[in-house]
Coordinates of C-alpha atoms in Angstrom, one line a residue:
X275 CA -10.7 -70.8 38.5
X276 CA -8.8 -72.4 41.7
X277 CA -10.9 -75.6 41.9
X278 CA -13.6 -77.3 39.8
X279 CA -16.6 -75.9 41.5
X280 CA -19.8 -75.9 39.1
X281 CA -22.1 -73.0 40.0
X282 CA -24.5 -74.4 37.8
X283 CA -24.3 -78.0 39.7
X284 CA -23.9 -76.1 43.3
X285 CA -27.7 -74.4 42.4
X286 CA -29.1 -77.7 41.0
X287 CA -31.2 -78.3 44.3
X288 CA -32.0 -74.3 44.6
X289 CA -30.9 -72.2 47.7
X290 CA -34.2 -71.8 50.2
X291 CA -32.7 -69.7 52.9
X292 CA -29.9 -67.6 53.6
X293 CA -27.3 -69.9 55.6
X294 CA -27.7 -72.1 52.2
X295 CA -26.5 -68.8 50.9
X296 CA -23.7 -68.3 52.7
X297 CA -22.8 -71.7 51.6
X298 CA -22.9 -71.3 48.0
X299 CA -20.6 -68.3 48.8
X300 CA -18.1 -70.5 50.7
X301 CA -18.1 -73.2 47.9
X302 CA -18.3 -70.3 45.1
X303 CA -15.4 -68.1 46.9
X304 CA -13.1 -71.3 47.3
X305 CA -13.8 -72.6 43.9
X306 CA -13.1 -69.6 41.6
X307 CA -10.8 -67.3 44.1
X308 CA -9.2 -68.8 47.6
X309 CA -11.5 -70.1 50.7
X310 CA -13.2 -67.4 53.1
X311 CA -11.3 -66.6 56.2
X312 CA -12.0 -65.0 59.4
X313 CA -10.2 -61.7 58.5
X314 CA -12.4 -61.7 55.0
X315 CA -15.5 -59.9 56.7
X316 CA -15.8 -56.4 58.7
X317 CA -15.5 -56.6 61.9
X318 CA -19.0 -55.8 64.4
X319 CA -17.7 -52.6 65.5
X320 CA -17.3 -51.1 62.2
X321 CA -20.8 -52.0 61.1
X322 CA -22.0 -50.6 64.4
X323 CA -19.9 -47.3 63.6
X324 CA -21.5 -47.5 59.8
X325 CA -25.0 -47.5 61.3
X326 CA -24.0 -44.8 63.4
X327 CA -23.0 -42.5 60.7
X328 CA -26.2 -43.4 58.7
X329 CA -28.7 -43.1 61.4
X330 CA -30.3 -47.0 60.6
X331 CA -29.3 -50.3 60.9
X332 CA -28.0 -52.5 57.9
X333 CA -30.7 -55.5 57.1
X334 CA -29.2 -58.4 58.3
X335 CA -28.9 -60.5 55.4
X336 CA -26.4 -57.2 54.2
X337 CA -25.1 -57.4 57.5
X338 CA -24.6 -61.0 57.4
X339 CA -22.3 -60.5 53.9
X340 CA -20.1 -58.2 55.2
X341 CA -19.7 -60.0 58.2
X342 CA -18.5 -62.8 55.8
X343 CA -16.5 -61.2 52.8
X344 CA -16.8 -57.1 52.8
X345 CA -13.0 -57.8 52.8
X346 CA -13.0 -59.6 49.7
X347 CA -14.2 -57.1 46.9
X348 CA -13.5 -59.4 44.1
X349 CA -16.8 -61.5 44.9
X350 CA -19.1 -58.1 44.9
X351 CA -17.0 -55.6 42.9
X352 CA -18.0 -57.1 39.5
X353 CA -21.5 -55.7 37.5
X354 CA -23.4 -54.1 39.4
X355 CA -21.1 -54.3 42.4
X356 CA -22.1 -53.9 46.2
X357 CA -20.6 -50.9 47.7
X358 CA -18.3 -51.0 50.5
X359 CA -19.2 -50.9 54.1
X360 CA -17.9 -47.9 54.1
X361 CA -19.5 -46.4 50.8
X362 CA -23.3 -47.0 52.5
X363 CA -25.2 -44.1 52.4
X364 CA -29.0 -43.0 52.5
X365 CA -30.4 -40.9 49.3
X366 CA -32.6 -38.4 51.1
X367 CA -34.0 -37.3 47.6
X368 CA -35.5 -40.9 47.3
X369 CA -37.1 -40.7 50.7
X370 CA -34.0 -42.0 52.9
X371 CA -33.5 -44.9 51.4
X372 CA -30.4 -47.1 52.3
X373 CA -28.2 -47.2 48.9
X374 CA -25.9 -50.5 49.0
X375 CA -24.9 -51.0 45.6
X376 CA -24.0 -49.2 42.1
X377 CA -25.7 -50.3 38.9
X378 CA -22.3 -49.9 36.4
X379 CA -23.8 -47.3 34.3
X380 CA -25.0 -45.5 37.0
X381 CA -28.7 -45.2 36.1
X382 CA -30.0 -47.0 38.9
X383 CA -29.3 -47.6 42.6
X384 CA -30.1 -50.9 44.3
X385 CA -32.0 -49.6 47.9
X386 CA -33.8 -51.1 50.6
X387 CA -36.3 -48.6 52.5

């Protein structure tokens, strides 16, 4: 840990929405690792080239979290990690279904539809 941020003390009031999110993720991402900077998000272009390549658009609020650290795979690459941008795909067995992250025993994958 870098600072003394409490994740337990940061939650206390709750998080109701997803720039109070983002927040927690700032605080969290300084506290335990080093503060988010510009270059720790993909860029609009590449997401634009990603939804390209898989024929749909990324929900924002995944859109929104690589914007802000899909640099930075040591605050998603832990259980259960999110994929990378570039590791999105759709499962057309489960009825094209955007995949965006790998449960670590590899029964399950987190989707949206």
């Amino acid at each position: 840990m870098v600072g003394d941020f409490d994740a337990a003390e940061a939650m206390h009031d709750r998080i109701s929405d997803r720039s109070e999110a983002w927040d927690f993720i700032r605080a969290f991402a300084a506290g335990w690792y080093s503060p988010l900077t510009d270059g720790d998000g993909v860029g609009q272009e590449e997401l634009k080239q990603i939804e390209g390549r898989l024929g749909l658009p990324v929900p924002t609020a995944l859109r929104e979290a690589y914007l802000l650290f899909g640099r930075r795979p040591e605050l998603f690459e832990h259980q259960d990690p999110m994929l990378p941008p570039s590791d999105l795909f759709v499962h057309a067995d489960l009825g094209g279904v955007l995949c965006f992250r790998s449960e670590n025993q590899g029964c399950e994958l987190p989707r949206v539809s």
